PDB file of C-alpha atoms in Angstrom:
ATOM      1  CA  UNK A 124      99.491 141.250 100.693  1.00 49.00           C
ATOM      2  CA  UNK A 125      99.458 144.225 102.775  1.00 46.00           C
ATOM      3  CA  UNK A 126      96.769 145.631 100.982  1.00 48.00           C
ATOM      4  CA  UNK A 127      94.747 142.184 101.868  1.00 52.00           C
ATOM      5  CA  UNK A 128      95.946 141.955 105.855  1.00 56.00           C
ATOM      6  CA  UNK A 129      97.601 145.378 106.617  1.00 65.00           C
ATOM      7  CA  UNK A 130     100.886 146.127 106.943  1.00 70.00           C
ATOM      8  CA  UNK A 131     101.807 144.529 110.547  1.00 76.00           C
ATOM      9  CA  UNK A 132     100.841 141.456 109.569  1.00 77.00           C
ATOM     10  CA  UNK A 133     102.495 141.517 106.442  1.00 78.00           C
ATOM     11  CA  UNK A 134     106.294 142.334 108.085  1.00 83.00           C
ATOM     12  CA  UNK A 135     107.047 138.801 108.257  1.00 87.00           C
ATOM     13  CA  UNK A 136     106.516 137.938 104.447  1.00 85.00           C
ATOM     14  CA  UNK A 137     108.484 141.084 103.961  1.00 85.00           C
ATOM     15  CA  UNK A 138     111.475 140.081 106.002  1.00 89.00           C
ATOM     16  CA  UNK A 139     111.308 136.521 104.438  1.00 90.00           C
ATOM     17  CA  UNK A 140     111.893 138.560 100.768  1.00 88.00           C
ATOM     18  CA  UNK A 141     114.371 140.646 102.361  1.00 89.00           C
ATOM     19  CA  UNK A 142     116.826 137.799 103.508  1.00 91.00           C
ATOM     20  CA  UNK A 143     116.099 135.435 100.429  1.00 90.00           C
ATOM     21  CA  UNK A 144     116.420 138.593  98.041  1.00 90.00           C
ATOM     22  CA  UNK A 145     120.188 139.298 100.357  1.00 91.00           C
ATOM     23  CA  UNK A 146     120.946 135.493  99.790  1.00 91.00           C
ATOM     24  CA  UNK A 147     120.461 135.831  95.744  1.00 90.00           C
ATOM     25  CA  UNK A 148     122.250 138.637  95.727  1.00 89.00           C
ATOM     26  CA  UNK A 149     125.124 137.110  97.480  1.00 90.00           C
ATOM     27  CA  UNK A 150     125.321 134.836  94.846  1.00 88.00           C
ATOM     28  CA  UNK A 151     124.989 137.015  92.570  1.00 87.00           C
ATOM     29  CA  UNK A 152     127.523 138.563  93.002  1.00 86.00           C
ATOM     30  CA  UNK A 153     129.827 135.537  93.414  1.00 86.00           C
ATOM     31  CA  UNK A 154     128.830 134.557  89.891  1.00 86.00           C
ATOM     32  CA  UNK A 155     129.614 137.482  88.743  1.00 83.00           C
ATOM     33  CA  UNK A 156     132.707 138.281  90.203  1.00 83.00           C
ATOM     34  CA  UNK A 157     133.819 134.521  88.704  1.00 86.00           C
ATOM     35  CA  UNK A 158     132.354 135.706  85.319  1.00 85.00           C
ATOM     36  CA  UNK A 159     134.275 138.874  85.513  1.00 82.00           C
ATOM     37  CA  UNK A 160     137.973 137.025  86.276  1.00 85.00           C
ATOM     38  CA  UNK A 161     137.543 134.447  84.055  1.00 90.00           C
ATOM     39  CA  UNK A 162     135.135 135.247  81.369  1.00 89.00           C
ATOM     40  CA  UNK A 163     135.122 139.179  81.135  1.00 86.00           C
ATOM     41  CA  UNK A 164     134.621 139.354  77.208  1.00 88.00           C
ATOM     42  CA  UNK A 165     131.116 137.769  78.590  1.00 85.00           C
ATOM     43  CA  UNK A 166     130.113 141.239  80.229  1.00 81.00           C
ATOM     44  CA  UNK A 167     129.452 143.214  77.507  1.00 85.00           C
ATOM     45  CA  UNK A 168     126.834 140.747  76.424  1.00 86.00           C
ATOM     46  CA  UNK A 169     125.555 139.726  79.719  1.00 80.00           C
ATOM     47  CA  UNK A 170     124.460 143.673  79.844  1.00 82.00           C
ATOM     48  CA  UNK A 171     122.332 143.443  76.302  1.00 87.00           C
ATOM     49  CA  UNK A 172     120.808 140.759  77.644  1.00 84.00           C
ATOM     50  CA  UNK A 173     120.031 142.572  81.087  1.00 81.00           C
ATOM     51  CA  UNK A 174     118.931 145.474  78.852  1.00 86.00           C
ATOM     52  CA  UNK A 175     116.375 143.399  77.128  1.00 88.00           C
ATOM     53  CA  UNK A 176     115.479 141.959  79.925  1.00 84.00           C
ATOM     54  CA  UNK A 177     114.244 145.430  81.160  1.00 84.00           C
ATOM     55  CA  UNK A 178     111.949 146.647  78.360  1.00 90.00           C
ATOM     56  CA  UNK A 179     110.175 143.096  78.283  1.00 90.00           C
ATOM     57  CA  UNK A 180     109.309 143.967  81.990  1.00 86.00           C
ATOM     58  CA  UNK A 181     108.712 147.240  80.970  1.00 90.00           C
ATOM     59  CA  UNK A 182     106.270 145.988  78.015  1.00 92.00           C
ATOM     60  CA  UNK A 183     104.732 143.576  80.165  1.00 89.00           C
ATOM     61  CA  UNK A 184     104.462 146.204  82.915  1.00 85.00           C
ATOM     62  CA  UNK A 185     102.679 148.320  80.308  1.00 86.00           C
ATOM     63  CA  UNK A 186     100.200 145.592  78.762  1.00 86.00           C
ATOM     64  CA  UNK A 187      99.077 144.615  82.413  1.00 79.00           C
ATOM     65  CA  UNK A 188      95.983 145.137  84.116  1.00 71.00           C
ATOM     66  CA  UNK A 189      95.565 145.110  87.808  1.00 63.00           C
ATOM     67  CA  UNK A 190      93.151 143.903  90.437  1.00 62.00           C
ATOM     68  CA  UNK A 191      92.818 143.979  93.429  1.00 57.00           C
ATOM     69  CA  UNK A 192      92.408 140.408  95.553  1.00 55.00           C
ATOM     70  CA  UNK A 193      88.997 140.301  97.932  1.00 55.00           C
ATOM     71  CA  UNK A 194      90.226 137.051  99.457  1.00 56.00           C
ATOM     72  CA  UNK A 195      93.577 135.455 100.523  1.00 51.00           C
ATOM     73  CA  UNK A 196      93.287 131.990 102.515  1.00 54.00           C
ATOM     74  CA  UNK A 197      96.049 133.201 105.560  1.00 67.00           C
ATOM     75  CA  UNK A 198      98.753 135.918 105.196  1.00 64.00           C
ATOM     76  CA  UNK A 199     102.292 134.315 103.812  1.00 74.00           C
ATOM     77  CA  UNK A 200     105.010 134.014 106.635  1.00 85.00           C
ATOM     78  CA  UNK A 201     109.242 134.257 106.375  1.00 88.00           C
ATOM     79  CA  UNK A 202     109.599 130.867 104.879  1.00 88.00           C
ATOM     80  CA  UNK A 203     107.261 131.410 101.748  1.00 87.00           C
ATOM     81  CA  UNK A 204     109.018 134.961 101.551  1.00 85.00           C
ATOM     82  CA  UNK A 205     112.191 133.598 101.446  1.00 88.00           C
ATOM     83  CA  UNK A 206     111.193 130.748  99.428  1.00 87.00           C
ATOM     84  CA  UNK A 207     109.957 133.408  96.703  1.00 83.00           C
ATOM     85  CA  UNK A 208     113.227 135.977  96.241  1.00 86.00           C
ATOM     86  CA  UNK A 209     115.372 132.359  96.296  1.00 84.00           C
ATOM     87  CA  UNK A 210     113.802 130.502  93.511  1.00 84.00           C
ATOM     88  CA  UNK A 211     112.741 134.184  91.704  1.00 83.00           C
ATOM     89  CA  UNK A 212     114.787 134.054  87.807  1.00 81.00           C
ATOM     90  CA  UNK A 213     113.543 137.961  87.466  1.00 80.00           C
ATOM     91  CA  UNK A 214     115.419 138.767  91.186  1.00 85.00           C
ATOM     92  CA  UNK A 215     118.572 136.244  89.996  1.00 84.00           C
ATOM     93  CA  UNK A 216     118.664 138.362  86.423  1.00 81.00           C
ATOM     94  CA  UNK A 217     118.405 141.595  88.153  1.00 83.00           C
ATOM     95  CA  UNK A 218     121.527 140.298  90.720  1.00 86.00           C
ATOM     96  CA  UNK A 219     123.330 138.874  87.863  1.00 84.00           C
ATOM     97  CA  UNK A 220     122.974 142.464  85.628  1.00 81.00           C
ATOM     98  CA  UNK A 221     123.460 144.847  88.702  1.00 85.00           C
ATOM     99  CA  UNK A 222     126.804 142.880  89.626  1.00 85.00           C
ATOM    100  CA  UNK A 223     128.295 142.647  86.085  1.00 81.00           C
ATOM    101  CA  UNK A 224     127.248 146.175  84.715  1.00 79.00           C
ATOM    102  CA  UNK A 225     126.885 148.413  87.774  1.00 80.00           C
ATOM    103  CA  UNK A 226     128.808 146.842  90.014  1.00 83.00           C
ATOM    104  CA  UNK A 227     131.832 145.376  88.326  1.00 78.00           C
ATOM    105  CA  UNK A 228     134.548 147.924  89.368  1.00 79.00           C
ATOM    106  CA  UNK A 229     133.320 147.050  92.975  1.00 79.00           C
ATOM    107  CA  UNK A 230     136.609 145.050  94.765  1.00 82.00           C
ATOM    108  CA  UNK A 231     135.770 141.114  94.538  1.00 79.00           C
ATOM    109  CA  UNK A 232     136.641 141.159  98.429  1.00 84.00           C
ATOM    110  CA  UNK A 233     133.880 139.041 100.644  1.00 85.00           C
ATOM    111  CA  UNK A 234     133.343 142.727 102.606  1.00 90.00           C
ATOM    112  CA  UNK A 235     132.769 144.297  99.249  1.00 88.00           C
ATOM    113  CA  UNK A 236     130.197 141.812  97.971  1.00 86.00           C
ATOM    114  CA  UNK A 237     128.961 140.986 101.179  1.00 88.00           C
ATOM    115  CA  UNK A 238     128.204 145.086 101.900  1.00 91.00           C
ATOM    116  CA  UNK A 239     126.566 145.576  98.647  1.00 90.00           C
ATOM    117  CA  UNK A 240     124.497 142.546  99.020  1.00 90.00           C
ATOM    118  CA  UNK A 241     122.797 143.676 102.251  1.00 92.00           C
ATOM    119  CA  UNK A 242     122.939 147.364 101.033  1.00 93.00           C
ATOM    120  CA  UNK A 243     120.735 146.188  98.153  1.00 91.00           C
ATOM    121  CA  UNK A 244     118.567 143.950 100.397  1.00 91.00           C
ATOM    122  CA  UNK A 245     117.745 146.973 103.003  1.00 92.00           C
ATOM    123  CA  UNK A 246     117.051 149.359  99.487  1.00 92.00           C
ATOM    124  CA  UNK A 247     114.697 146.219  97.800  1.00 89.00           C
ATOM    125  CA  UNK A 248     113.311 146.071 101.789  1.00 89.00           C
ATOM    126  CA  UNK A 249     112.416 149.767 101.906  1.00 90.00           C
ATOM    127  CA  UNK A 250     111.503 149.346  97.976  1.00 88.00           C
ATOM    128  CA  UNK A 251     108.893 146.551  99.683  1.00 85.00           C
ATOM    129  CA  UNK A 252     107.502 148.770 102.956  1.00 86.00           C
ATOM    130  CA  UNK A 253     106.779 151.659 101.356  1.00 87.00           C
ATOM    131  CA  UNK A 254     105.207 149.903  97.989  1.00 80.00           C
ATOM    132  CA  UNK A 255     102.887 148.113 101.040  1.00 78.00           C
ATOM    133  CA  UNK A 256     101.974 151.189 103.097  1.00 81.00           C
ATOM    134  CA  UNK A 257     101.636 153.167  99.446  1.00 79.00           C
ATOM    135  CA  UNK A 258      99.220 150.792  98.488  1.00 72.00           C
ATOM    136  CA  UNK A 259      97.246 150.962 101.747  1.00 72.00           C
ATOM    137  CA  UNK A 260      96.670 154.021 101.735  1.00 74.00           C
ATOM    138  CA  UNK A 261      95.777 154.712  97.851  1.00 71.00           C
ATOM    139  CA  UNK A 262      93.781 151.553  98.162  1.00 70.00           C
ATOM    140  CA  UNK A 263      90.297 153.810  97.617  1.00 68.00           C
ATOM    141  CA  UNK A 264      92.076 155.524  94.757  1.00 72.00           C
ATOM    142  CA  UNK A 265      93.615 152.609  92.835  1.00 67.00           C
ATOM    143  CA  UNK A 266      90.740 151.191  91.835  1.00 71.00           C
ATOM    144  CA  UNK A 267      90.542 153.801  89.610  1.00 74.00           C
ATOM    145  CA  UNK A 268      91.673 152.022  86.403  1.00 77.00           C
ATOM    146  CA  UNK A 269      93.339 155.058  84.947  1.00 82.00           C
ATOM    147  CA  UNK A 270      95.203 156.054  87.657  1.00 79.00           C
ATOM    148  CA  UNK A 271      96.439 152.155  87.582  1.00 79.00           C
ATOM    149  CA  UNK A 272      97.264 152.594  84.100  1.00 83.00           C
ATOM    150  CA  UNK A 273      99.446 155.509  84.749  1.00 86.00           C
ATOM    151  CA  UNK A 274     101.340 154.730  87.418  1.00 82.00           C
ATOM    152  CA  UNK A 275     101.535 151.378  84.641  1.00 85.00           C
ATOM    153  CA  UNK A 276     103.153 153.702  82.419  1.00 90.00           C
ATOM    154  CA  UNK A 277     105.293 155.995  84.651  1.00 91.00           C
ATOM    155  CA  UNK A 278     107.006 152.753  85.538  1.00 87.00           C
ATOM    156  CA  UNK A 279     107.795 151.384  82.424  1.00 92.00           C
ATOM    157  CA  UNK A 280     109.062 154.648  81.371  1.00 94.00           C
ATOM    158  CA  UNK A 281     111.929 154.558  83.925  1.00 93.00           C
ATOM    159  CA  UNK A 282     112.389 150.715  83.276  1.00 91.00           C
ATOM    160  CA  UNK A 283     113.564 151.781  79.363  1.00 93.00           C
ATOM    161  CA  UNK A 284     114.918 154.745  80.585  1.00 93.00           C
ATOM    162  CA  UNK A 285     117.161 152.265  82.671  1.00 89.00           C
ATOM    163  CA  UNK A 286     117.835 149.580  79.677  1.00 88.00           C
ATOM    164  CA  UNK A 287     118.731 152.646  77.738  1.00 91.00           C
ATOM    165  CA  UNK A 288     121.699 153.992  80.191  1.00 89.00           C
ATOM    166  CA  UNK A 289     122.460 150.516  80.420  1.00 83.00           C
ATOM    167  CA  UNK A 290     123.191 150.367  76.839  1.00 86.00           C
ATOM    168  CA  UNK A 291     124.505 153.928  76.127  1.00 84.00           C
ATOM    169  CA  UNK A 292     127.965 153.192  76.674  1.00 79.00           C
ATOM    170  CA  UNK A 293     128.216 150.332  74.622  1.00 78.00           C
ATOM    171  CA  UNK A 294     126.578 151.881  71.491  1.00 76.00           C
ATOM    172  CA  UNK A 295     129.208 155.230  72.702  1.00 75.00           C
ATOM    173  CA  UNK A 296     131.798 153.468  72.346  1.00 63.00           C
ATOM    174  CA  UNK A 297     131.817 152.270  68.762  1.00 58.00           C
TER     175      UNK A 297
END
């Protein structure tokens, strides 16, 4: 979007992710936190399933092409933003696998939670701004399709690298 209307005019689609993605993680980590005390034999298999989760993004990530939009109708606002991270399943699996594999020593306490909530909202914010002003200002260069295709690569390089820490201590273990 910001590459379509600049990057003023995209800050309040971004804030609209930013408070929707907070809101799913709040939940997420209220799930969580319930799976934790009352199901916790559920964990180790909630993080396989996080971990598999990862490579098919990464394998999608890696089969994709890109282009780049000539035309949007208007730029999105806060609602549609919000609207987007609230009904997203990739942002509620990502919650659900940060809060019951990274974050499941973290105190269930509503400050805990609440803290690493808006701690990951203001890092998936940033993550947002500076993919946006990136993008504006490689525009000329990524429509180069190799350069597309690497950064392609690169990124689902660290995605397995991630499903494979993920794993690791599980498969240590035994």
């Amino acid at each position: 979007m910001a590459l379509t209307f600049g990057y003023r005019r995209s800050i309040p689609y971004h804030l609209g992710i930013g408070s929707g993605f907070f809101l799913l993680m709040i939940a997420s980590a209220l799930v969580a936190s319930a799976i934790k005390t009352l199901l916790p034999s559920l964990i180790p298999y909630l993080t396989v399933l996080g971990s598999l989760y990862i490579v098919y993004l990464a394998v999608h990530m890696l089969r994709s092409s890109f282009s780049l939009a000539s035309k949007m109708p208007k730029p999105l606002g806060f609602g549609r933003g919000m609207l987007l991270q609230l009904f997203n399943p990739k942002a509620l699996l990502m919650g659900l696998t940060i809060y019951s594999t990274f974050l499941v020593d973290v105190p269930s306490t509503i400050v805990w939670r609440g803290g690493s909530a808006l701690f990951l909202a203001l890092l998936m914010y940033g993550s947002i701004t500076l993919y946006a002003l990136t993008g504006a200002a490689l525009l000329r260069l990524l429509h180069a399709k190799r350069v597309g295709k690497a950064i392609n690569i690169a990124l689902s390089l660290s995605l397995v690298y991630t499903a494979i820490t993920l794993l690791w201590p599980l498969v240590a273990v035994r």
